[in-house]
Coordinates of C-alpha atoms in Angstrom, one line a residue:
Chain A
X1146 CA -31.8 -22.4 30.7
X1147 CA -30.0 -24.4 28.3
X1148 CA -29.6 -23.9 24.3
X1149 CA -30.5 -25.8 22.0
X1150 CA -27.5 -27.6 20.7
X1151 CA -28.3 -26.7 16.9
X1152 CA -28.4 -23.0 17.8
X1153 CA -25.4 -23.4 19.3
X1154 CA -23.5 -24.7 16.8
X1155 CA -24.8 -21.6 15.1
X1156 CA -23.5 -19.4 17.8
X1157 CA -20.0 -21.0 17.5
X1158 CA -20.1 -21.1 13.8
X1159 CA -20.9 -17.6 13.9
X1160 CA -17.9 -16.6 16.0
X1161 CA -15.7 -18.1 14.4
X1162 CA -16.5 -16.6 10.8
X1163 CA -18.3 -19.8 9.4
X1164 CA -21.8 -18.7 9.1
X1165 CA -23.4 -17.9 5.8
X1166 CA -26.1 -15.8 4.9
X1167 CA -28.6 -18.1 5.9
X1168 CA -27.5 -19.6 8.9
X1169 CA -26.8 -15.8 10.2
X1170 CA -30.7 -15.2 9.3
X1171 CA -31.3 -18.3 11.2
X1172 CA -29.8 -17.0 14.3
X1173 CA -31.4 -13.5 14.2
X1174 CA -34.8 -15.3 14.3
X1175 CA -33.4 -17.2 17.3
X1176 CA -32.1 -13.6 18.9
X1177 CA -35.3 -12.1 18.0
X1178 CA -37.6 -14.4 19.7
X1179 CA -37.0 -13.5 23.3
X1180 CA -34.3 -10.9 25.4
X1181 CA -33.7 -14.1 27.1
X1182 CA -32.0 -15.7 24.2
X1183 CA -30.2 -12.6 23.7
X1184 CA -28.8 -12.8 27.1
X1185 CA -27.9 -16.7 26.8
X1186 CA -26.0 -15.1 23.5
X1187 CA -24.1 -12.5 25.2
X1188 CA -22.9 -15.3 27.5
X1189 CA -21.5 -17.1 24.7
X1190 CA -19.8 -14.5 23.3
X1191 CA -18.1 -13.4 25.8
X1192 CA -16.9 -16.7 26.6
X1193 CA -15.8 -17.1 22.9
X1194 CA -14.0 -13.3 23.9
X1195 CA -12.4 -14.5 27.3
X1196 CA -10.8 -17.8 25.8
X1197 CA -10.2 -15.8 22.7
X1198 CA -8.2 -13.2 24.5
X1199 CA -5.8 -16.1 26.2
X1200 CA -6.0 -18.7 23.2
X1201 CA -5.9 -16.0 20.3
X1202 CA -3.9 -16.7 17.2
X1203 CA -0.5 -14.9 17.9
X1204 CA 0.0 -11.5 15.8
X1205 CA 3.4 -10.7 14.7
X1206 CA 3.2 -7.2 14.4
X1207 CA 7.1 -7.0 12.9
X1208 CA 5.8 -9.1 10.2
X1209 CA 2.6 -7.0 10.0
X1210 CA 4.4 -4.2 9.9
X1211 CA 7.2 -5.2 7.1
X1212 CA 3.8 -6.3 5.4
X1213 CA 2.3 -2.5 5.7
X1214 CA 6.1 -0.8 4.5
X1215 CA 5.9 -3.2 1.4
X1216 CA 2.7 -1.5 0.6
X1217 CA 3.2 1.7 1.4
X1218 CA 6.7 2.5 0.2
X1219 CA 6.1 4.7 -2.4
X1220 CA 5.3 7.0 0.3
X1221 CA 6.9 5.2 3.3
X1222 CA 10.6 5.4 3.1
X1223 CA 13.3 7.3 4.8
X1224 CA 12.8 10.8 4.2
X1225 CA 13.8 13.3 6.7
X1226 CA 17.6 12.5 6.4
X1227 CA 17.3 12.7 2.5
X1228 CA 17.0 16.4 1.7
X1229 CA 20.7 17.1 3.1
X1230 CA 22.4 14.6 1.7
X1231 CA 20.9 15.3 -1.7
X1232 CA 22.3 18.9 -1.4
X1233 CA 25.7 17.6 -1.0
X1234 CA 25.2 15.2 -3.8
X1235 CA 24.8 18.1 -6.1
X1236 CA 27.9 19.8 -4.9
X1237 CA 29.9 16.6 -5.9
X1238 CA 30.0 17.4 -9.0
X1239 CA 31.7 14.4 -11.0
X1240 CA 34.9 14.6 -13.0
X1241 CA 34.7 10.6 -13.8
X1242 CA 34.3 9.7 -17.4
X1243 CA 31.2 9.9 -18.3
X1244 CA 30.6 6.4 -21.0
X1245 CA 27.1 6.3 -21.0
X1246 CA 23.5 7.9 -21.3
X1247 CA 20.5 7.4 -20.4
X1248 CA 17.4 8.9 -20.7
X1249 CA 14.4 7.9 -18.9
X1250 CA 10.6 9.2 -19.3
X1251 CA 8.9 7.6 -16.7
X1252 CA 5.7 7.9 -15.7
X1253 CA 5.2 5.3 -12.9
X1254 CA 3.6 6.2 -9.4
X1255 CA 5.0 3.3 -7.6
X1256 CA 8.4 2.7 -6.7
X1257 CA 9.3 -0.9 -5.7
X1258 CA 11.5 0.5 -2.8
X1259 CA 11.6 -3.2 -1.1
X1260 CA 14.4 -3.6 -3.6
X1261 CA 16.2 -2.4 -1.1
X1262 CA 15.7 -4.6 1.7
X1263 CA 18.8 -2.0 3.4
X1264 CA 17.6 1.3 5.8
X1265 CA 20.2 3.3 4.5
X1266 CA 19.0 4.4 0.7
X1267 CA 19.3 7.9 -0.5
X1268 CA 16.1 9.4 -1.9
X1269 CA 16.8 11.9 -5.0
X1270 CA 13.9 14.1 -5.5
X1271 CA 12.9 17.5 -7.5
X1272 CA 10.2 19.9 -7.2
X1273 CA 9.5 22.7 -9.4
X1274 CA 12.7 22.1 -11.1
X1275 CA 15.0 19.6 -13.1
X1276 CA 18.2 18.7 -11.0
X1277 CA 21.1 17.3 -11.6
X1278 CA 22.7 14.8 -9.1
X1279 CA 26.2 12.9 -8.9
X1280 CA 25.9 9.2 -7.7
X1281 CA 29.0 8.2 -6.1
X1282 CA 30.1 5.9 -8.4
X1283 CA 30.3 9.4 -11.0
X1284 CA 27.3 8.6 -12.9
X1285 CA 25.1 11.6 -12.8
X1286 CA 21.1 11.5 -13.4
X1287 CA 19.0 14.5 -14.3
X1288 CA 15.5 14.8 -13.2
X1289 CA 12.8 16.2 -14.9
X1290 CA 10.4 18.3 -12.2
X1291 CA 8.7 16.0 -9.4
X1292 CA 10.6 13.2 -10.4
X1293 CA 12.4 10.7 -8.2
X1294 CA 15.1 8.7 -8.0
X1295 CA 16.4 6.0 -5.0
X1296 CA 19.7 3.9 -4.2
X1297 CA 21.4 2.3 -1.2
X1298 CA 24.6 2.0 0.1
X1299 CA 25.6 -0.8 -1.3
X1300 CA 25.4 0.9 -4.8
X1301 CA 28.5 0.9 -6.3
X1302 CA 30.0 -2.0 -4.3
X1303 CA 28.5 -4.9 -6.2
X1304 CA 26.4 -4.0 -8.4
X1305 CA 25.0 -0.6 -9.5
X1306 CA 21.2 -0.2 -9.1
X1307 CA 18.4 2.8 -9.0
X1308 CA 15.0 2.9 -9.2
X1309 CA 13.5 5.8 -11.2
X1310 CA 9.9 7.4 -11.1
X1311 CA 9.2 10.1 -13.5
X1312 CA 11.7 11.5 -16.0
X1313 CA 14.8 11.0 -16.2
X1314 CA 18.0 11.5 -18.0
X1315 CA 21.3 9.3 -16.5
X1316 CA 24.6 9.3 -18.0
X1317 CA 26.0 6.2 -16.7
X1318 CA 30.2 6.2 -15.7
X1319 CA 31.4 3.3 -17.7
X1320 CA 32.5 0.3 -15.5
X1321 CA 32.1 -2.9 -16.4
X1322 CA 32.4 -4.8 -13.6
X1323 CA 29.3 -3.0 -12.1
X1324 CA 26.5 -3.4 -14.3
X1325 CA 24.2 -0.9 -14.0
X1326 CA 20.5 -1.6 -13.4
X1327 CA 17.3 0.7 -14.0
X1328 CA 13.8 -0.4 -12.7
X1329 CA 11.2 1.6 -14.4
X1330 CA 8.1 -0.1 -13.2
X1331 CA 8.3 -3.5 -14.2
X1332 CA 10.8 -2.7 -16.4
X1333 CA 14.0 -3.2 -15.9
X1334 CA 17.2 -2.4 -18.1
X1335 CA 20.8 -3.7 -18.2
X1336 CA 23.2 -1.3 -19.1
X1337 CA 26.0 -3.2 -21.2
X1338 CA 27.7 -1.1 -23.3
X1339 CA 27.6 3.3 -24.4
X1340 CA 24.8 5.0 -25.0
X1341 CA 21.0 5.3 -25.0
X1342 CA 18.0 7.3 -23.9
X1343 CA 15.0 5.3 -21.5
X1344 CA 11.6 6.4 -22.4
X1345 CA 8.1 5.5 -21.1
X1346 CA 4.4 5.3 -21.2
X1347 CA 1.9 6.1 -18.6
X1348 CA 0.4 3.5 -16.8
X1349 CA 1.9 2.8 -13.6
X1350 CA 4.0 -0.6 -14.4
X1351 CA 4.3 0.6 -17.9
X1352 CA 7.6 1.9 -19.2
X1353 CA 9.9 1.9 -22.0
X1354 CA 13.8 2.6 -22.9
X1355 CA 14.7 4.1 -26.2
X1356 CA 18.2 3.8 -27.6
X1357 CA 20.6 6.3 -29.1
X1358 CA 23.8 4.4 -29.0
X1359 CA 25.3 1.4 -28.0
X1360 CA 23.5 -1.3 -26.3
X1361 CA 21.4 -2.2 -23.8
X1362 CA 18.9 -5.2 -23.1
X1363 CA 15.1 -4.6 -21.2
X1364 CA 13.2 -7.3 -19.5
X1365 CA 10.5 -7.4 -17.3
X1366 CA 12.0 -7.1 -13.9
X1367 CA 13.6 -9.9 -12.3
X1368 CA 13.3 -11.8 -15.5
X1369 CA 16.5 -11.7 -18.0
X1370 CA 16.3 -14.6 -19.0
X1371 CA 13.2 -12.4 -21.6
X1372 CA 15.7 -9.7 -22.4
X1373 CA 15.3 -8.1 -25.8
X1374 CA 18.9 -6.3 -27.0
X1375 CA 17.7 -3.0 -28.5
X1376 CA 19.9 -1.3 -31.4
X1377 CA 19.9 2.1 -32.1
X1378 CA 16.8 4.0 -32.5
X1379 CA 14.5 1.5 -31.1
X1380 CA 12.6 1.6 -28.4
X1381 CA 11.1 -1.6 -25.9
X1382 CA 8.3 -1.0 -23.9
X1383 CA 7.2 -2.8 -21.3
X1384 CA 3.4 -4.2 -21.3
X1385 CA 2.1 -4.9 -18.2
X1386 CA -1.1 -6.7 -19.1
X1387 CA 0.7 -9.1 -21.0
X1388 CA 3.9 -8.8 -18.6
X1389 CA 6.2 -8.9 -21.5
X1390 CA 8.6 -6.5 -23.5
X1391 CA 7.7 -5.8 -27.1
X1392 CA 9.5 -3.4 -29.8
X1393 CA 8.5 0.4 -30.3
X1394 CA 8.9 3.0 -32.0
X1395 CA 10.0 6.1 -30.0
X1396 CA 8.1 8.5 -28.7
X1397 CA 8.7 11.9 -30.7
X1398 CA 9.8 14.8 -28.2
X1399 CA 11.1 11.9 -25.3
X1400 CA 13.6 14.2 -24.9
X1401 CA 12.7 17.0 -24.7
X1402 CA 11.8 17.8 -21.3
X1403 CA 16.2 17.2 -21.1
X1404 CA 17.1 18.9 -24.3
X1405 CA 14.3 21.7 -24.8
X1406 CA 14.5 21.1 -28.6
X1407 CA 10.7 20.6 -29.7
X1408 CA 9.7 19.1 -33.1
X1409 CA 6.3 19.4 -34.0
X1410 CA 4.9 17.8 -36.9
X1411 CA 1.1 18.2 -37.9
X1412 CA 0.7 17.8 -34.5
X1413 CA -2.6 18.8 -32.1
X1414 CA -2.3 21.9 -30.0
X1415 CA -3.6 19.8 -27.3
X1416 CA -0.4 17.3 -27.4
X1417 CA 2.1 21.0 -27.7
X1418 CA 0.9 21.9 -24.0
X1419 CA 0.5 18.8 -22.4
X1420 CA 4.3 18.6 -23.7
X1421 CA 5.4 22.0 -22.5
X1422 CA 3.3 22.6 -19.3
X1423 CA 5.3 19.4 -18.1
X1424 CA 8.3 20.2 -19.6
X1425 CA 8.6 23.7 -18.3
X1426 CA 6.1 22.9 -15.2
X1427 CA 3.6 25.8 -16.2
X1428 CA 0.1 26.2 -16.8
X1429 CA -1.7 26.9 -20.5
X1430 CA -5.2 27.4 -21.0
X1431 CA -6.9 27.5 -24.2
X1432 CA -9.7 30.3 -24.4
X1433 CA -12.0 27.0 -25.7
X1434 CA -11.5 23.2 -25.9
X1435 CA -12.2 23.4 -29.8
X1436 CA -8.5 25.4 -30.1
X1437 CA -6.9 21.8 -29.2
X1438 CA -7.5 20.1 -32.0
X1439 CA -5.8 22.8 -34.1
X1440 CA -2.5 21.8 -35.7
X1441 CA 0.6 22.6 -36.0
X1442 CA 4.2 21.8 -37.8
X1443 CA 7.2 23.1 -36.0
X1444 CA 10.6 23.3 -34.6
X1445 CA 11.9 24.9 -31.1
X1446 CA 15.2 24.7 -30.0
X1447 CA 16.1 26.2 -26.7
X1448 CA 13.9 29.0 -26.4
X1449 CA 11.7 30.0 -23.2
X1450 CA 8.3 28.8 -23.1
X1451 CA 6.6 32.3 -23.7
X1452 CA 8.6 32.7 -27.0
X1453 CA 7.9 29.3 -28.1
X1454 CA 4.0 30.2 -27.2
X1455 CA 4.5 33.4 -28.9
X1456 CA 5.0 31.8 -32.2
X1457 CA 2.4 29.5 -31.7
X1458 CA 0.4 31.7 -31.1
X1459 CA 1.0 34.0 -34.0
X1460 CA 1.1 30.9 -36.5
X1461 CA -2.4 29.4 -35.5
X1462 CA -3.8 33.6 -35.2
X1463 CA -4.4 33.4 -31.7
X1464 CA -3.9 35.7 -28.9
X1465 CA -1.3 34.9 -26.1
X1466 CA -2.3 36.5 -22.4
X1467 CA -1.1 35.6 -18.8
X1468 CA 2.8 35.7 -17.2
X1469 CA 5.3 33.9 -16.5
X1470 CA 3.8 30.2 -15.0
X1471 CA 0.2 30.5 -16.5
X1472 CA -0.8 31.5 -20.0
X1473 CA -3.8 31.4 -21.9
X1474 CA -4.2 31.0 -25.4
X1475 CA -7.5 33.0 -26.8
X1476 CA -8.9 33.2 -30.5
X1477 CA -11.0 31.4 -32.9
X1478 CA -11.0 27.8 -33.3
X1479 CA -8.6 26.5 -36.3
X1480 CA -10.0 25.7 -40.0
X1481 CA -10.6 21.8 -40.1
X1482 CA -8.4 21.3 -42.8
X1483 CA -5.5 23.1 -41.1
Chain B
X1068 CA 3.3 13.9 -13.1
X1069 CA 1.7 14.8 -9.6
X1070 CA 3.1 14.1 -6.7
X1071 CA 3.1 15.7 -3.4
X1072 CA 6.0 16.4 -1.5
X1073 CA 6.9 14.3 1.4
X1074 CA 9.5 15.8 2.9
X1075 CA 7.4 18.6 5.4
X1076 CA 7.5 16.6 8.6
X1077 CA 4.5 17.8 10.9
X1078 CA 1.6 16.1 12.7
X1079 CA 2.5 12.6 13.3
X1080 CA 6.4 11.4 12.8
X1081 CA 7.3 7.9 11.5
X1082 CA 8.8 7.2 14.1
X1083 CA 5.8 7.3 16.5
X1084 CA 4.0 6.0 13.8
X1085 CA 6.0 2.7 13.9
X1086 CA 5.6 2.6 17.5
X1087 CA 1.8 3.2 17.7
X1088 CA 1.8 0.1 14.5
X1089 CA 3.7 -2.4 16.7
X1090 CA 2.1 -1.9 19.8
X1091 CA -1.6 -1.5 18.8
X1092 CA -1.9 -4.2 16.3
X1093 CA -2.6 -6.9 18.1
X1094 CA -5.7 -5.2 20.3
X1095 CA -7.1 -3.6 17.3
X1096 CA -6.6 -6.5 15.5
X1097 CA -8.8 -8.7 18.6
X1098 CA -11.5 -5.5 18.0
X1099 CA -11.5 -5.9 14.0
X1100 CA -12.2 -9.4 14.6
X1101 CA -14.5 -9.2 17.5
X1102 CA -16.9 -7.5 14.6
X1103 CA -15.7 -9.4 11.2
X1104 CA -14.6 -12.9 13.0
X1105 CA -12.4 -13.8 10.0
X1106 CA -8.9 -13.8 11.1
X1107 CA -7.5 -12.7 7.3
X1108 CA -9.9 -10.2 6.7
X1109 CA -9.3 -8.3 10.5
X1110 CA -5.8 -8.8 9.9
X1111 CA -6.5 -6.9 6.6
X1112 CA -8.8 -3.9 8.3
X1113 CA -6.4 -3.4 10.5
X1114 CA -3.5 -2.5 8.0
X1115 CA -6.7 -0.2 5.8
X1116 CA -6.6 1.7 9.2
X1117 CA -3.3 2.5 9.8
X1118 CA -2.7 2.8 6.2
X1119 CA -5.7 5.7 6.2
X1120 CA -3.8 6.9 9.8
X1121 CA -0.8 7.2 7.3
X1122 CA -2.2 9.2 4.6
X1123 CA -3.5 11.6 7.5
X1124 CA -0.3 11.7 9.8
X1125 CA 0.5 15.6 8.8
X1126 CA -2.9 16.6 9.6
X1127 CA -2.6 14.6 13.2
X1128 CA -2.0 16.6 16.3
X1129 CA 1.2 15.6 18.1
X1130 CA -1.0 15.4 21.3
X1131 CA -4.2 13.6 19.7
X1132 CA -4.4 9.9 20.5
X1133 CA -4.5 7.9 17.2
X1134 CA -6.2 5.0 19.0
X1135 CA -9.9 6.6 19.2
X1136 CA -9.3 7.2 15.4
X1137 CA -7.8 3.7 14.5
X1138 CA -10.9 2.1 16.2
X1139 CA -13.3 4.4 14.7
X1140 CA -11.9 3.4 11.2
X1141 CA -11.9 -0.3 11.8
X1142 CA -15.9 -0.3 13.1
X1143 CA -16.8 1.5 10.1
X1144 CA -14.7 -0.9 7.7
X1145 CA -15.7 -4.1 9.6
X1146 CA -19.2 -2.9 9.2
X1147 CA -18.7 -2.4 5.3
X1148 CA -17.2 -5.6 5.0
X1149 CA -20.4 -7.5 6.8
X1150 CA -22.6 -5.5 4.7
X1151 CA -20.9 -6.1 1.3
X1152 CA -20.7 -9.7 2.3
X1153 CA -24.5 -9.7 3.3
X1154 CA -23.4 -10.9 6.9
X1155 CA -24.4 -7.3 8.5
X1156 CA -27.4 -6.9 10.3
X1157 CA -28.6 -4.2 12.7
X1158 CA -30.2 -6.8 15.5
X1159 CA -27.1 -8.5 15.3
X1160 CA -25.1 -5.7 15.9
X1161 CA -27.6 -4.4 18.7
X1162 CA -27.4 -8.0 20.3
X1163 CA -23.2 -8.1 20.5
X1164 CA -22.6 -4.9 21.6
X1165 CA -20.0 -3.8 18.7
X1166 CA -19.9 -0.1 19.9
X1167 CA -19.1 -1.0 23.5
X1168 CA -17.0 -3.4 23.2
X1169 CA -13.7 -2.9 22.3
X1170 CA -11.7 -6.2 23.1
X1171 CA -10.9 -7.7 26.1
X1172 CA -8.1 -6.3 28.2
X1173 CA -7.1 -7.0 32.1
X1174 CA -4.9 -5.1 34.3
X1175 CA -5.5 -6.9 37.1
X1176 CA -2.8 -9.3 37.0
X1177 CA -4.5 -12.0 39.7
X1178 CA -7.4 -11.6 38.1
X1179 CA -6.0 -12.6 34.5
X1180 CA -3.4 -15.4 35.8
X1181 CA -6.7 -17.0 37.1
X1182 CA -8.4 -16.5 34.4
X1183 CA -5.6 -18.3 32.4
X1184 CA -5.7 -21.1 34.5
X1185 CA -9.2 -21.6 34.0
X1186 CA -8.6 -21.5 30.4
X1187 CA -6.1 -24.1 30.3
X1188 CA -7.9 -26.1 32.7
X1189 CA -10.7 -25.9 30.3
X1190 CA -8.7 -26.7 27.5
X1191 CA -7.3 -30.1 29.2
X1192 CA -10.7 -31.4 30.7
X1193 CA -11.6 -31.4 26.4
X1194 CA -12.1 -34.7 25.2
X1195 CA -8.9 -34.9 22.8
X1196 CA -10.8 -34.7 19.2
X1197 CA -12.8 -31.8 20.8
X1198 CA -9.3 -30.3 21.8
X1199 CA -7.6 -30.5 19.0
X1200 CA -10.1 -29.5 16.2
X1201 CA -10.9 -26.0 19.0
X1202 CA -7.4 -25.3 18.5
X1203 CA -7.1 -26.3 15.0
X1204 CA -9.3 -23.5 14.4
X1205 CA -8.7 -21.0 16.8
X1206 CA -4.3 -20.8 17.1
X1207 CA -3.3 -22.7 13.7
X1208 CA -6.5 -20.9 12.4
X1209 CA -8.0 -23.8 9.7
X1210 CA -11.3 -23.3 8.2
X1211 CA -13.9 -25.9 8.9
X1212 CA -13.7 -27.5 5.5
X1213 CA -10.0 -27.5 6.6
X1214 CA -9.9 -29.1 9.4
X1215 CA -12.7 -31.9 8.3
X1216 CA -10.1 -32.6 4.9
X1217 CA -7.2 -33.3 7.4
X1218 CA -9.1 -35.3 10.0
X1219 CA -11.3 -37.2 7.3
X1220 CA -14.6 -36.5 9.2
X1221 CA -17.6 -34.1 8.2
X1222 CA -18.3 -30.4 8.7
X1223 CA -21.3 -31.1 10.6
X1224 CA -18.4 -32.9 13.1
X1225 CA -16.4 -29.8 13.4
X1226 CA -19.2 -28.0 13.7
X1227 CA -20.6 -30.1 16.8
X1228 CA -17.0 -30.3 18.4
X1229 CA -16.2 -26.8 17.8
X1230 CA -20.1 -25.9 19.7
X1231 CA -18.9 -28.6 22.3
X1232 CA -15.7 -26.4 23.4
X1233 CA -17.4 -23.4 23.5
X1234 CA -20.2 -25.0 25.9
X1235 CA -17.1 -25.9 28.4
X1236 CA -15.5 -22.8 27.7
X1237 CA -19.3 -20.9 28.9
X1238 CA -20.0 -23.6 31.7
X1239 CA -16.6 -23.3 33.6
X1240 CA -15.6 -19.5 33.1
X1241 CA -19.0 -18.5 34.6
X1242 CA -17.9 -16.2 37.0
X1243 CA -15.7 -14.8 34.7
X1244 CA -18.6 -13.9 32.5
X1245 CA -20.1 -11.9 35.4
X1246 CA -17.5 -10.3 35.6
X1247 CA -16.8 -9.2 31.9
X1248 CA -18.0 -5.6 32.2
X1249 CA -14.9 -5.0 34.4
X1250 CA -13.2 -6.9 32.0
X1251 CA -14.5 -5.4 28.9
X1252 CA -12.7 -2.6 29.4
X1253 CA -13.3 0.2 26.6
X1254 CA -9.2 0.2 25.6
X1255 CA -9.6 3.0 23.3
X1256 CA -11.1 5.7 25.0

């Protein structure tokens, strides 16, 4: 028995991804109305499968395979030969001169890695702690606890570039006929001249440089031709939904996670700890949510996170409990007009 | 600030991971597409599943095949794809077989070298428009509305051609098609 050469056309269609709702409902009914049909359409497929299997579109699986590292190198990349190297990288200390500084407070997820088209890139990361590592050129780069930072060989050689996650704090060897690049998400800043500290904000692209002193320029990456030169004091941000770099004003605390000098002014309890549970990677609880919103005017300059809480604590007449990673803060909830 | 630490290297290495990618993609690609039909989208299901394979590699037994887990992933997200495009439906899935078959594989060298000569035989007994809008389709893989721009003619043309080659493709591989349950060999169990 034959088919109909209009429900064949669907059975073709329908193989090769053409069918739409309707004609698909069209060749149930035809499936449904006998097992015979059925059969006939078994037939066809796997004729569509036999000629499929010798006339198939050919795969690339390299190219579907750079496709899937692309994707997934914020957690694809090398890692297993990183942790030794990294070790020796702390031992080499530096003894260059040190003509630059640079803070960054990133907080983006997603490292473009592919940067690096090269195998051979050095993966810098931190746990529990803040590190400080040498690069070989003599710059050195703190990071702030699970942050990361990543280079290749050919750092140093041509051009000086690293890709930071995180926060992080780089003092940048002065040379100036290696520029020194930072991508921060989507941003990306040219290091031109002294000094400066790199802060951010948290969406993933998002990130933003503040400078101390001396000069640098920001842009969206790959675009310098949109650089903004910052002066002191200022910070740029980078916007991803408009994919552009506007002028901020810094962050207060972006350095503190580097410098453990604190400076609260009227501000919420809630934005203290999130401050210092990441700075000093421990865990605060507040006896109730309402304590948050009390308020608080302050200064802390190197002190450990159970004195600094102490005080807090004592100011705001609350009760401070737990050891020395997880604390909880217990009392009544702050006057409104506090 | 979370971020999990990717340094502990158990379960699945990268290594074998890579190998596993490169040699599996193009049969699980042929199974993703065997349910979806869209060339794009099983290319796409296919890098979901290794991508979930990934994300699970510490938890994967050295010893464990990935394959039975790959394919397992890719039914379930063909099958989501159908039904968020409103292309799934149960009788169709009961009439093609979807958990059965798994692609179409031959070990029997003979057995394939004739069936490739069959295939090109097929191909070259096409009339020429009916040839060459099968393979616009199929190996440079144009839509319809594609391949009816470039040739000037109407989708109801590409249509008919394209059911034309698949009615040679039945009528001369017929003993091959009795013979598909040998050749519709489960590959991933």
């Amino acid at each position: 028995m034959d088919v109909p050469e209009d429900i064949l056309e669907l059975i073709t269609s329908y193989f090769s991804g053409e069918l739409n709702e309707e004609g698909i409902q069209q060749l149930i009914d035809w499936l449904n109305k006998s097992s015979e049909n059925r059969k006939l359409f078994l037939d066809y497929k796997k004729a569509w499968e036999l000629q499929a299997s010798i006339l198939k579109q050919p795969v690339n699986p390299e190219e579907e395979w750079e496709k899937f590292r692309k994707k997934n190198l914020s957690t694809f990349t090398k890692k297993e030969i990183k942790e030794e190297r990294v070790k020796k990288l702390m031992i080499n200390r530096s003894y260059w001169r040190i003509a630059a500084l640079l803070a960054l407070i990133i907080i983006s997820t997603f490292a473009a890695i592919y940067l690096f088209r090269n195998e051979e890139v050095e993966i810098l990361l931190t746990q529990k702690t803040k590190e400080t590592f040498t690069l070989p050129d003599g710059s050195t780069i703190t990071l702030a606890p699970e942050s990361k930072a990543i280079y290749d060989k050919t750092y140093g050689k041509k051009e000086r570039k690293i890709i930071v996650t995180g926060w992080v704090y780089l003092e940048v060897a002065k040379n100036e006929r290696l520029p020194f690049r930072v991508w921060a998400g989507n941003l990306e800043i040219l290091v031109t001249g002294t000094s400066f500290y790199i802060h951010s904000s948290a969406t993933e692209q998002d990130a933003s440089v503040i400078l101390e002193s001396g000069k640098v320029k920001a842009y969206p990456k790959g675009k310098p031709s949109e650089a903004i030169e910052l002066k002191p004091g200022q910070a740029a941000s980078y916007v991803s939904s408009k994919d552009i770099i506007t002028i901020t004003s810094p962050e207060p605390n972006y350095a503190a996670w580097n410098t453990h000098k604190f400076q609260f002014n009227n501000t919420s309890l809630d934005e203290i700890i999130a401050l210092i549970e990441s700075v000093y990677s421990i865990h605060i609880d507040l006896s109730s949510p309402e304590l948050g919103s009390c308020k608080l005017t302050a200064t802390f300059e190197n002190q450990s996170p159970e004195s600094i809480l102490q005080v807090i604590a004592s100011a705001l007449h609350l009760k401070l409990g737990g050891d020395d990673t997880s604390f909880i803060l217990s009392g009544m909830p702050c006057q409104s007009n506090k | 600030m979370k971020n999990s630490h990717p340094l502990s290297n158990s379960g699945l290495s990268e290594e074998n991971f890579k190998a596993i990618f490169l040699e599996e993609f193009s049969n699980l690609k042929a199974y993703a597409q065997s349910i979806v039909k869209e060339n794009e989208t099983s290319s796409d299901i296919v890098q979901e599943a290794f991508m979930a394979l990934w994300e699970n590699r510490k938890i994967f037994e050295n010893k464990r095949d990935p394959k039975p887990y790959l394919a397992t992933i890719i039914r379930n997200k063909s099958l989501n794809y159908l039904r968020n495009n409103k292309k799934y439906h149960p009788d169709l899935e009961a009439a093609e077989g979807w958990e059965q078959h798994l692609g179409i594989s031959c070990n029997d060298q003979f057995t394939q070298k004739q069936l490739k000569a069959k295939i090109q035989e097929t191909l070259d007994h096409l009339p020429p428009k009916c040839r060459e809008i099968f393979l616009m389709n199929r190996q440079e893989g144009l839509k319809y509305k594609d391949i009816a721009f470039r040739l000037g003619i109407s989708i109801k043309t590409v249509e008919a051609q394209m059911a034309k080659a698949l009615k040679a493709f039945h009528d001369n591989l017929d003993q091959f098609i009795l013979l598909t349950l040998i050749f519709l060999m489960n590959i991933f169990f």
